[in-house]
mmCIF file of C-alpha atoms and ligand atoms in Angstrom:
data_model
loop_
_atom_site.group_PDB
_atom_site.id
_atom_site.type_symbol
_atom_site.label_atom_id
_atom_site.label_comp_id
_atom_site.label_asym_id
_atom_site.label_seq_id
_atom_site.Cartn_x
_atom_site.Cartn_y
_atom_site.Cartn_z
ATOM 1 C CA MET A 7 70.697 -66.040 5.920
ATOM 2 C CA VAL A 8 72.713 -63.480 2.806
ATOM 3 C CA VAL A 9 72.001 -60.177 4.403
ATOM 4 C CA SER A 10 71.749 -57.509 1.747
ATOM 5 C CA GLU A 11 70.298 -53.752 1.892
ATOM 6 C CA ILE A 12 67.146 -55.155 -0.164
ATOM 7 C CA ALA A 13 66.477 -57.809 2.245
ATOM 8 C CA ILE A 14 66.046 -55.477 5.629
ATOM 9 C CA ARG A 15 63.446 -53.042 6.318
ATOM 10 C CA LEU A 16 62.021 -51.296 9.212
ATOM 11 C CA ARG A 17 58.234 -51.778 10.280
ATOM 12 C CA PRO A 18 56.008 -50.643 12.803
ATOM 13 C CA VAL A 19 54.889 -53.344 16.027
ATOM 14 C CA SER A 20 51.999 -55.064 14.686
ATOM 15 C CA ASP A 21 51.200 -58.028 16.418
ATOM 16 C CA GLU A 22 51.655 -60.656 19.827
ATOM 17 C CA GLU A 23 54.969 -61.871 18.874
ATOM 18 C CA ASP A 24 56.946 -58.778 18.330
ATOM 19 C CA LEU A 25 55.326 -57.800 21.736
ATOM 20 C CA ASP A 26 56.703 -61.055 23.378
ATOM 21 C CA MET A 27 60.223 -59.799 22.032
ATOM 22 C CA PHE A 28 59.856 -57.036 23.669
ATOM 23 C CA ARG A 29 59.089 -58.941 26.627
ATOM 24 C CA ARG A 30 62.386 -61.051 26.542
ATOM 25 C CA PHE A 31 64.205 -57.968 26.664
ATOM 26 C CA CYS A 32 62.516 -57.311 29.858
ATOM 27 C CA LEU A 33 62.932 -60.174 31.590
ATOM 28 C CA GLU A 34 65.588 -62.610 30.424
ATOM 29 C CA PRO A 35 69.176 -61.547 31.745
ATOM 30 C CA GLY A 36 72.370 -61.949 29.513
ATOM 31 C CA LEU A 37 69.943 -61.344 26.368
ATOM 32 C CA ILE A 38 71.331 -57.658 26.266
ATOM 33 C CA GLY A 39 74.572 -58.266 27.793
ATOM 34 C CA LEU A 40 76.137 -55.230 29.640
ATOM 35 C CA ASP A 41 73.060 -52.957 29.002
ATOM 36 C CA TRP A 42 70.742 -55.137 30.881
ATOM 37 C CA ARG A 43 69.610 -52.971 33.773
ATOM 38 C CA GLY A 44 67.964 -55.645 35.850
ATOM 39 C CA PHE A 45 64.476 -56.756 35.430
ATOM 40 C CA LEU A 46 61.614 -54.117 33.917
ATOM 41 C CA ASP A 47 57.788 -54.010 34.371
ATOM 42 C CA ALA A 48 56.903 -56.464 31.014
ATOM 43 C CA GLN A 49 53.434 -55.407 31.302
ATOM 44 C CA GLY A 50 54.522 -51.812 30.391
ATOM 45 C CA VAL A 51 54.967 -53.396 27.127
ATOM 46 C CA ALA A 52 50.876 -54.502 26.330
ATOM 47 C CA LYS A 53 50.061 -51.053 27.810
ATOM 48 C CA ARG A 54 52.103 -48.971 26.052
ATOM 49 C CA TYR A 55 51.143 -50.840 22.415
ATOM 50 C CA ALA A 56 47.593 -50.150 23.224
ATOM 51 C CA GLU A 57 48.578 -46.185 23.796
ATOM 52 C CA ASP A 58 50.209 -45.397 20.608
ATOM 53 C CA GLY A 59 51.228 -48.786 18.986
ATOM 54 C CA PHE A 60 55.259 -47.917 19.985
ATOM 55 C CA LEU A 61 55.010 -44.539 17.457
ATOM 56 C CA GLY A 62 54.927 -41.163 20.122
ATOM 57 C CA GLU A 63 55.524 -38.048 18.929
ATOM 58 C CA ARG A 64 58.661 -37.661 21.269
ATOM 59 C CA ASP A 65 59.825 -41.420 21.003
ATOM 60 C CA GLY A 66 59.693 -44.797 19.426
ATOM 61 C CA ARG A 67 60.242 -48.374 18.007
ATOM 62 C CA LEU A 68 60.071 -50.090 15.322
ATOM 63 C CA ILE A 69 61.143 -53.317 14.352
ATOM 64 C CA VAL A 70 64.191 -54.554 12.545
ATOM 65 C CA GLU A 71 63.215 -57.565 9.664
ATOM 66 C CA ALA A 72 65.585 -59.227 7.469
ATOM 67 C CA ALA A 73 64.596 -61.531 5.170
ATOM 68 C CA GLY A 74 61.084 -61.874 5.988
ATOM 69 C CA LYS A 75 61.880 -62.354 10.193
ATOM 70 C CA ARG A 76 62.120 -60.367 13.291
ATOM 71 C CA THR A 77 65.692 -59.681 14.103
ATOM 72 C CA GLY A 78 64.982 -57.129 16.792
ATOM 73 C CA PHE A 79 64.217 -53.424 17.203
ATOM 74 C CA VAL A 80 65.583 -49.968 16.807
ATOM 75 C CA SER A 81 64.498 -46.911 18.909
ATOM 76 C CA PHE A 82 64.711 -43.204 18.527
ATOM 77 C CA THR A 83 63.842 -40.372 21.543
ATOM 78 C CA GLU A 84 63.578 -36.853 21.433
ATOM 79 C CA GLY A 85 66.273 -34.590 23.398
ATOM 80 C CA LEU A 86 66.747 -30.859 23.582
ATOM 81 C CA TYR A 87 69.847 -28.947 23.714
ATOM 82 C CA ALA A 88 69.860 -25.354 24.583
ATOM 83 C CA GLY A 89 65.851 -25.364 24.894
ATOM 84 C CA ARG A 90 65.392 -24.912 21.427
ATOM 85 C CA ALA A 91 67.659 -27.311 18.895
ATOM 86 C CA PRO A 92 65.880 -30.545 18.943
ATOM 87 C CA TYR A 93 67.490 -34.108 18.666
ATOM 88 C CA TRP A 94 67.202 -37.458 18.196
ATOM 89 C CA GLU A 95 68.573 -40.040 20.107
ATOM 90 C CA ILE A 96 68.193 -43.589 18.710
ATOM 91 C CA GLY A 97 69.312 -47.333 19.995
ATOM 92 C CA ILE A 98 69.285 -51.074 19.236
ATOM 93 C CA ALA A 99 68.841 -54.459 20.296
ATOM 94 C CA LEU A 100 69.229 -57.650 17.960
ATOM 95 C CA LEU A 101 68.314 -61.217 19.240
ATOM 96 C CA PRO A 102 71.421 -63.071 19.260
ATOM 97 C CA ASP A 103 70.872 -65.128 16.500
ATOM 98 C CA PHE A 104 71.290 -62.095 14.011
ATOM 99 C CA ARG A 105 74.375 -59.941 15.823
ATOM 100 C CA GLY A 106 77.401 -59.597 13.409
ATOM 101 C CA ARG A 107 75.256 -59.976 9.806
ATOM 102 C CA GLY A 108 75.922 -56.595 8.970
ATOM 103 C CA ILE A 109 71.815 -55.671 10.029
ATOM 104 C CA GLY A 110 73.495 -53.374 12.733
ATOM 105 C CA TRP A 111 74.829 -50.762 11.175
ATOM 106 C CA ARG A 112 71.990 -51.553 8.279
ATOM 107 C CA ALA A 113 69.284 -50.682 10.432
ATOM 108 C CA GLN A 114 70.245 -47.701 12.304
ATOM 109 C CA ALA A 115 71.456 -46.181 8.972
ATOM 110 C CA MET A 116 68.052 -46.826 7.705
ATOM 111 C CA LEU A 117 66.209 -45.285 10.938
ATOM 112 C CA CYS A 118 68.510 -42.105 10.370
ATOM 113 C CA ASP A 119 67.200 -41.653 6.756
ATOM 114 C CA TYR A 120 64.090 -42.244 8.292
ATOM 115 C CA LEU A 121 64.137 -39.942 10.739
ATOM 116 C CA PHE A 122 65.865 -37.025 8.559
ATOM 117 C CA ALA A 123 63.122 -37.497 5.944
ATOM 118 C CA HIS A 124 60.308 -37.171 8.032
ATOM 119 C CA SER A 125 61.373 -34.598 11.161
ATOM 120 C CA PRO A 126 63.083 -31.598 10.210
ATOM 121 C CA VAL A 127 66.481 -32.793 12.594
ATOM 122 C CA GLN A 128 69.730 -31.531 11.937
ATOM 123 C CA ARG A 129 71.764 -34.172 15.090
ATOM 124 C CA ILE A 130 71.141 -37.971 15.977
ATOM 125 C CA GLN A 131 72.837 -38.924 18.582
ATOM 126 C CA ALA A 132 74.092 -42.850 19.983
ATOM 127 C CA GLY A 133 75.713 -43.720 22.685
ATOM 128 C CA THR A 134 76.991 -46.905 24.055
ATOM 129 C CA HIS A 135 79.317 -48.225 26.395
ATOM 130 C CA GLU A 136 83.145 -48.814 25.842
ATOM 131 C CA GLU A 137 83.204 -52.671 25.710
ATOM 132 C CA ASN A 138 80.065 -52.401 23.402
ATOM 133 C CA LEU A 139 82.745 -53.016 20.252
ATOM 134 C CA PRO A 140 80.064 -54.650 17.915
ATOM 135 C CA GLU A 141 77.714 -51.164 18.678
ATOM 136 C CA ARG A 142 81.151 -48.954 17.993
ATOM 137 C CA HIS A 143 81.940 -50.648 14.412
ATOM 138 C CA SER A 144 77.858 -50.724 13.723
ATOM 139 C CA LEU A 145 77.639 -47.152 14.632
ATOM 140 C CA VAL A 146 80.952 -46.164 12.784
ATOM 141 C CA LYS A 147 79.274 -48.114 9.494
ATOM 142 C CA ALA A 148 76.028 -46.368 9.853
ATOM 143 C CA GLY A 149 77.179 -42.752 9.424
ATOM 144 C CA PHE A 150 77.986 -41.554 12.551
ATOM 145 C CA GLN A 151 81.111 -39.895 13.894
ATOM 146 C CA LEU A 152 82.370 -40.119 17.466
ATOM 147 C CA GLU A 153 82.448 -36.840 19.529
ATOM 148 C CA GLY A 154 83.817 -38.154 22.707
ATOM 149 C CA VAL A 155 83.932 -39.803 26.309
ATOM 150 C CA VAL A 156 81.012 -39.434 28.376
ATOM 151 C CA ARG A 157 82.829 -40.527 31.977
ATOM 152 C CA ALA A 158 80.884 -42.584 34.659
ATOM 153 C CA CYS A 159 77.381 -41.893 33.052
ATOM 154 C CA GLU A 160 75.944 -45.426 33.047
ATOM 155 C CA PHE A 161 75.898 -47.813 35.903
ATOM 156 C CA ARG A 162 75.945 -51.152 34.608
ATOM 157 C CA ASP A 163 76.817 -54.589 36.604
ATOM 158 C CA GLY A 164 78.209 -53.317 39.644
ATOM 159 C CA ALA A 165 80.532 -50.608 38.117
ATOM 160 C CA TRP A 166 80.083 -47.164 36.355
ATOM 161 C CA ARG A 167 80.675 -46.952 32.666
ATOM 162 C CA ASN A 168 82.280 -45.217 30.553
ATOM 163 C CA GLY A 169 79.784 -43.464 27.572
ATOM 164 C CA TYR A 170 80.857 -43.340 23.874
ATOM 165 C CA LEU A 171 79.036 -40.364 21.774
ATOM 166 C CA TYR A 172 78.365 -40.751 18.791
ATOM 167 C CA SER A 173 76.678 -38.355 15.960
ATOM 168 C CA ARG A 174 75.035 -38.244 12.702
ATOM 169 C CA LEU A 175 74.267 -34.980 11.037
ATOM 170 C CA ARG A 176 71.610 -34.565 8.238
ATOM 171 C CA SER A 177 74.549 -32.657 6.352
ATOM 172 C CA ASP A 178 76.326 -36.420 7.061
ATOM 173 C CA ARG A 179 76.703 -38.880 4.150
ATOM 174 C CA SER A 180 74.285 -41.607 4.265
ATOM 175 C CA PRO A 181 75.970 -44.744 4.075
ATOM 176 C CA LEU A 182 72.928 -46.211 2.084
HETATM 177 C C1 COA B 8 75.201 -53.622 19.040
HETATM 178 C C2 COA B 8 74.556 -54.479 17.796
HETATM 179 C C3 COA B 8 73.102 -53.682 17.403
HETATM 180 C C4 COA B 8 75.310 -54.673 16.470
HETATM 181 O O1 COA B 8 75.056 -54.843 15.614
HETATM 182 P P1 COA B 8 75.511 -56.526 14.442
HETATM 183 O O2 COA B 8 74.414 -56.588 13.447
HETATM 184 O O3 COA B 8 75.734 -57.381 15.077
HETATM 185 O O4 COA B 8 76.421 -55.965 13.730
HETATM 186 P P2 COA B 8 76.859 -55.568 12.470
HETATM 187 O O5 COA B 8 77.525 -57.038 11.772
HETATM 188 O O6 COA B 8 76.599 -54.710 11.366
HETATM 189 O O7 COA B 8 78.691 -55.302 12.826
HETATM 190 C C5 COA B 8 78.870 -53.926 11.887
HETATM 191 C C6 COA B 8 80.665 -53.950 12.788
HETATM 192 O O8 COA B 8 80.657 -54.658 13.632
HETATM 193 C C7 COA B 8 81.760 -55.363 13.647
HETATM 194 N N1 COA B 8 81.318 -56.651 14.935
HETATM 195 C C8 COA B 8 80.107 -57.474 14.888
HETATM 196 N N2 COA B 8 80.485 -57.855 15.897
HETATM 197 C C9 COA B 8 81.512 -57.627 16.623
HETATM 198 C C10 COA B 8 82.474 -58.175 17.219
HETATM 199 N N3 COA B 8 81.513 -58.843 18.349
HETATM 200 N N4 COA B 8 83.656 -57.481 17.914
HETATM 201 C C11 COA B 8 84.641 -56.438 16.921
HETATM 202 N N5 COA B 8 83.106 -56.088 16.032
HETATM 203 C C12 COA B 8 82.509 -56.671 15.576
HETATM 204 C C13 COA B 8 81.430 -55.843 12.244
HETATM 205 O O9 COA B 8 82.634 -56.785 11.913
HETATM 206 C C14 COA B 8 80.829 -55.096 11.404
HETATM 207 O O10 COA B 8 82.649 -53.914 10.879
HETATM 208 P P3 COA B 8 82.904 -54.366 9.546
HETATM 209 O O11 COA B 8 82.085 -54.525 8.299
HETATM 210 O O12 COA B 8 83.642 -53.736 9.645
HETATM 211 O O13 COA B 8 83.637 -56.205 9.891
HETATM 212 C C15 COA B 8 74.027 -55.837 18.085
HETATM 213 O O14 COA B 8 75.227 -56.581 17.853
HETATM 214 C C16 COA B 8 72.856 -56.163 19.234
HETATM 215 O O15 COA B 8 71.842 -55.479 19.272
HETATM 216 N N6 COA B 8 73.556 -56.262 20.113
HETATM 217 C C17 COA B 8 73.344 -56.375 21.666
HETATM 218 C C18 COA B 8 72.162 -55.275 22.123
HETATM 219 C C19 COA B 8 73.761 -54.074 22.007
HETATM 220 O O16 COA B 8 74.672 -53.935 22.258
HETATM 221 N N7 COA B 8 72.754 -52.942 21.298
HETATM 222 C C20 COA B 8 73.238 -51.318 21.225
HETATM 223 C C21 COA B 8 73.381 -50.864 23.033
HETATM 224 S S1 COA B 8 73.888 -49.434 23.126
#
């Protein structure tokens, strides 16, 4: 698959195959490496879709499509600093076959552009763990800057892991 900016799009969750992909991320150990938190309730997927199509006011998901294929999803969750400064925290998971082809950084850059266009937030942040070099590189290519290390903030695979916190501000240039 040849990847270009034009070939990638973010779209709302729209069919049963999208939901099946979400269920895989709930049930398949190893699919997201160190981000695996143990089995999650896969029935929650259909419930959430029925509730708001994964497009809530405070959080949501969009499907990442490349060359017409479903490759994974991006997520966004609202947070609040100091009681009055809203921000988004974003996340991403691509299926293994579609990793390392330039889809991840572009999808995250596109999600930022989308969120900055449709909400007045000043800040978008993303965290990953020290060992996740693909995501760390991908975030920098998507216009994020490393802010620092949040020590021992995630318990994964039997150990506390350091989190690497990144942000992209509205005033930072979009790489797209
Ligand atoms: C993390 C993830 C989103 C990255 O997306 P991707 O499409 O695989 O990465 P990209 O192809 O956009 O690569 C972006 C940069 O990272 C680098 N990179 C990719 N895979 C890498 C690897 N295994 N090791 C080191 N660098 C890597 C690329 O070389 C590229 O930099 P370059 O253009 O300067 O060469 C994707 O791999 C994924 O979904 N992984 C599993 C879930 C996950 O870890 N999600 C994030 C949780 S915090």
